[in-house]
Amino acid sequence: MWKSAEALLVASALLLAAPAGAAPEAKGAPAKVGGQNAGGQKAAPEQARPQQAVNVSTAAPAPAAKVIALGRPALPEEIAAWNIDVRADGEGLPEGKGSVKQGEELFLHNCAVCHGEFGEGAGRWPVLAGGQGTLKSDRPEKTIGSFWPYASTVFDYVHRAMPFGNNQSLTADETYAIVAYLLNLNDLVPEGYVLSKENFPKVALPNEANFYEDDRETTEKAFWKKDPCMTNCSGEVHVTARAQILNVTPDGEAPKGNLE
């Protein structure tokens, strides 16, 4: 009885002497007194106890999303091969130059088969020259000199898409020369003109002032409706004009079958 009470008092004293937050001794482990266990042996140093509470603001950040290693960064020469557009202010024009005389030879060799020797158009291929003053007529000619707004459109399209079937085969100098020849055919530059990156922005086409910013968000807003008409919206249809060119139907026998 007395031995049990003495052991209980010793255990209580040890618990009171332990630092706050210390974990109780494991059941059956020898009590530690002054850095020694009950057997007089030196106790092993205590391991650092983990923090009981974690501050959310100082917690480690979440791991970054896994990067999908697909492809590789484009090389400068690959970007340059795609970045060939030319703006109206001349931005994007390559270094180079070409004369009207050089352009005439190149045009006859690469372009005349479709557009004619003087840009008049061969067959149904587009007309490139002439047409000034025809935009308000019944048969307007939408050529470089009559309709197009900027010379940069000519350079961009020729450099990107021409000649037909062999596009992007022209060098920068050859493109400058062909554009110079086209400008000459439209009476926009003299015969001895040499077109280059430096003087290109100075070339103005006659119809530039008649183009304006897209303003449909304001001018056509009155026609926008929350519930648009989807059936029988136009009423009775009346033919108000007929084709002026009647030779658009291919020659040959009429198709067989139930098409009438």
mmCIF file of C-alpha atoms in Angstrom, residues 131-240:
data_model
loop_
_atom_site.group_PDB
_atom_site.id
_atom_site.type_symbol
_atom_site.label_atom_id
_atom_site.label_comp_id
_atom_site.label_asym_id
_atom_site.label_seq_id
_atom_site.Cartn_x
_atom_site.Cartn_y
_atom_site.Cartn_z
ATOM 1 C CA GLY A 131 -11.055 51.347 -114.609
ATOM 2 C CA GLN A 132 -10.576 54.837 -113.171
ATOM 3 C CA GLY A 133 -13.930 56.558 -112.794
ATOM 4 C CA THR A 134 -15.994 53.379 -113.224
ATOM 5 C CA LEU A 135 -16.886 52.599 -109.607
ATOM 6 C CA LYS A 136 -20.276 54.352 -109.851
ATOM 7 C CA SER A 137 -21.094 52.881 -113.243
ATOM 8 C CA ASP A 138 -23.131 49.779 -113.981
ATOM 9 C CA ARG A 139 -19.941 47.847 -114.756
ATOM 10 C CA PRO A 140 -17.242 49.020 -112.305
ATOM 11 C CA GLU A 141 -13.670 47.866 -112.800
ATOM 12 C CA LYS A 142 -12.178 47.234 -109.344
ATOM 13 C CA THR A 143 -8.515 47.493 -110.269
ATOM 14 C CA ILE A 144 -5.439 48.681 -108.384
ATOM 15 C CA GLY A 145 -5.793 52.196 -109.756
ATOM 16 C CA SER A 146 -9.564 52.495 -109.422
ATOM 17 C CA PHE A 147 -10.561 50.648 -106.257
ATOM 18 C CA TRP A 148 -7.696 49.370 -104.101
ATOM 19 C CA PRO A 149 -6.915 51.562 -101.058
ATOM 20 C CA TYR A 150 -3.206 50.917 -100.418
ATOM 21 C CA ALA A 151 -0.159 49.899 -102.426
ATOM 22 C CA SER A 152 0.831 47.646 -99.522
ATOM 23 C CA THR A 153 -2.113 45.393 -100.447
ATOM 24 C CA VAL A 154 -0.525 44.860 -103.872
ATOM 25 C CA PHE A 155 2.890 44.007 -102.430
ATOM 26 C CA ASP A 156 1.458 41.749 -99.716
ATOM 27 C CA TYR A 157 -0.699 39.754 -102.124
ATOM 28 C CA VAL A 158 1.906 39.418 -104.885
ATOM 29 C CA HIS A 159 4.601 38.403 -102.407
ATOM 30 C CA ARG A 160 2.350 35.948 -100.570
ATOM 31 C CA ALA A 161 0.204 34.331 -103.271
ATOM 32 C CA MET A 162 1.666 34.970 -106.719
ATOM 33 C CA PRO A 163 2.469 33.680 -109.281
ATOM 34 C CA PHE A 164 -0.501 31.352 -109.258
ATOM 35 C CA GLY A 165 0.729 27.806 -108.686
ATOM 36 C CA ASN A 166 4.212 28.955 -107.715
ATOM 37 C CA ASN A 167 3.537 31.360 -104.886
ATOM 38 C CA GLN A 168 6.324 32.856 -102.749
ATOM 39 C CA SER A 169 8.876 32.097 -105.447
ATOM 40 C CA LEU A 170 9.547 35.816 -106.074
ATOM 41 C CA THR A 171 12.356 37.564 -104.228
ATOM 42 C CA ALA A 172 11.799 40.886 -102.486
ATOM 43 C CA ASP A 173 13.490 42.769 -105.341
ATOM 44 C CA GLU A 174 11.355 40.990 -107.934
ATOM 45 C CA THR A 175 8.208 41.801 -105.983
ATOM 46 C CA TYR A 176 9.152 45.483 -105.762
ATOM 47 C CA ALA A 177 9.738 45.499 -109.531
ATOM 48 C CA ILE A 178 6.391 43.864 -110.390
ATOM 49 C CA VAL A 179 4.502 46.215 -108.067
ATOM 50 C CA ALA A 180 6.303 49.168 -109.667
ATOM 51 C CA TYR A 181 5.181 47.959 -113.098
ATOM 52 C CA LEU A 182 1.574 47.561 -111.913
ATOM 53 C CA LEU A 183 1.620 51.084 -110.478
ATOM 54 C CA ASN A 184 2.938 52.342 -113.810
ATOM 55 C CA LEU A 185 0.176 50.530 -115.725
ATOM 56 C CA ASN A 186 -2.299 52.456 -113.574
ATOM 57 C CA ASP A 187 -0.544 55.788 -114.291
ATOM 58 C CA LEU A 188 0.516 56.166 -110.648
ATOM 59 C CA VAL A 189 4.309 56.276 -111.140
ATOM 60 C CA PRO A 190 6.459 57.234 -114.186
ATOM 61 C CA GLU A 191 8.294 54.737 -116.389
ATOM 62 C CA GLY A 192 11.686 55.393 -114.803
ATOM 63 C CA TYR A 193 10.414 54.885 -111.258
ATOM 64 C CA VAL A 194 12.327 52.639 -108.845
ATOM 65 C CA LEU A 195 10.196 51.358 -105.964
ATOM 66 C CA SER A 196 11.908 50.613 -102.638
ATOM 67 C CA LYS A 197 11.189 50.211 -98.962
ATOM 68 C CA GLU A 198 12.086 53.859 -98.378
ATOM 69 C CA ASN A 199 9.739 55.475 -100.907
ATOM 70 C CA PHE A 200 6.965 52.879 -100.749
ATOM 71 C CA PRO A 201 4.888 54.685 -98.055
ATOM 72 C CA LYS A 202 4.808 57.779 -100.291
ATOM 73 C CA VAL A 203 2.776 55.979 -102.970
ATOM 74 C CA ALA A 204 -0.902 56.911 -102.592
ATOM 75 C CA LEU A 205 -3.720 55.198 -104.488
ATOM 76 C CA PRO A 206 -6.634 57.329 -105.765
ATOM 77 C CA ASN A 207 -9.428 55.569 -103.869
ATOM 78 C CA GLU A 208 -7.821 55.552 -100.409
ATOM 79 C CA ALA A 209 -10.040 58.351 -99.072
ATOM 80 C CA ASN A 210 -13.221 56.394 -99.819
ATOM 81 C CA PHE A 211 -12.362 53.643 -97.324
ATOM 82 C CA TYR A 212 -13.300 54.078 -93.665
ATOM 83 C CA GLU A 213 -13.288 52.158 -90.405
ATOM 84 C CA ASP A 214 -15.923 49.471 -89.940
ATOM 85 C CA ASP A 215 -18.755 51.309 -88.145
ATOM 86 C CA ARG A 216 -21.481 48.668 -88.263
ATOM 87 C CA GLU A 217 -21.677 48.528 -84.466
ATOM 88 C CA THR A 218 -23.213 52.004 -84.555
ATOM 89 C CA THR A 219 -24.719 52.489 -88.022
ATOM 90 C CA GLU A 220 -26.476 49.105 -88.108
ATOM 91 C CA LYS A 221 -27.342 48.768 -84.430
ATOM 92 C CA ALA A 222 -30.940 49.795 -85.119
ATOM 93 C CA PHE A 223 -31.402 46.629 -87.180
ATOM 94 C CA TRP A 224 -30.257 44.305 -84.395
ATOM 95 C CA LYS A 225 -33.131 42.569 -82.677
ATOM 96 C CA LYS A 226 -33.273 40.329 -79.645
ATOM 97 C CA ASP A 227 -35.634 37.948 -81.439
ATOM 98 C CA PRO A 228 -34.718 38.009 -85.134
ATOM 99 C CA CYS A 229 -37.153 36.836 -87.757
ATOM 100 C CA MET A 230 -36.370 33.307 -88.938
ATOM 101 C CA THR A 231 -39.205 32.439 -91.368
ATOM 102 C CA ASN A 232 -41.021 34.398 -94.103
ATOM 103 C CA CYS A 233 -39.028 37.508 -93.306
ATOM 104 C CA SER A 234 -38.489 39.048 -96.735
ATOM 105 C CA GLY A 235 -41.978 38.768 -98.097
ATOM 106 C CA GLU A 236 -42.545 38.198 -101.781
ATOM 107 C CA VAL A 237 -39.367 38.125 -103.879
ATOM 108 C CA HIS A 238 -39.180 40.163 -107.089
ATOM 109 C CA VAL A 239 -36.370 39.915 -109.655
ATOM 110 C CA THR A 240 -35.015 43.439 -110.122
#
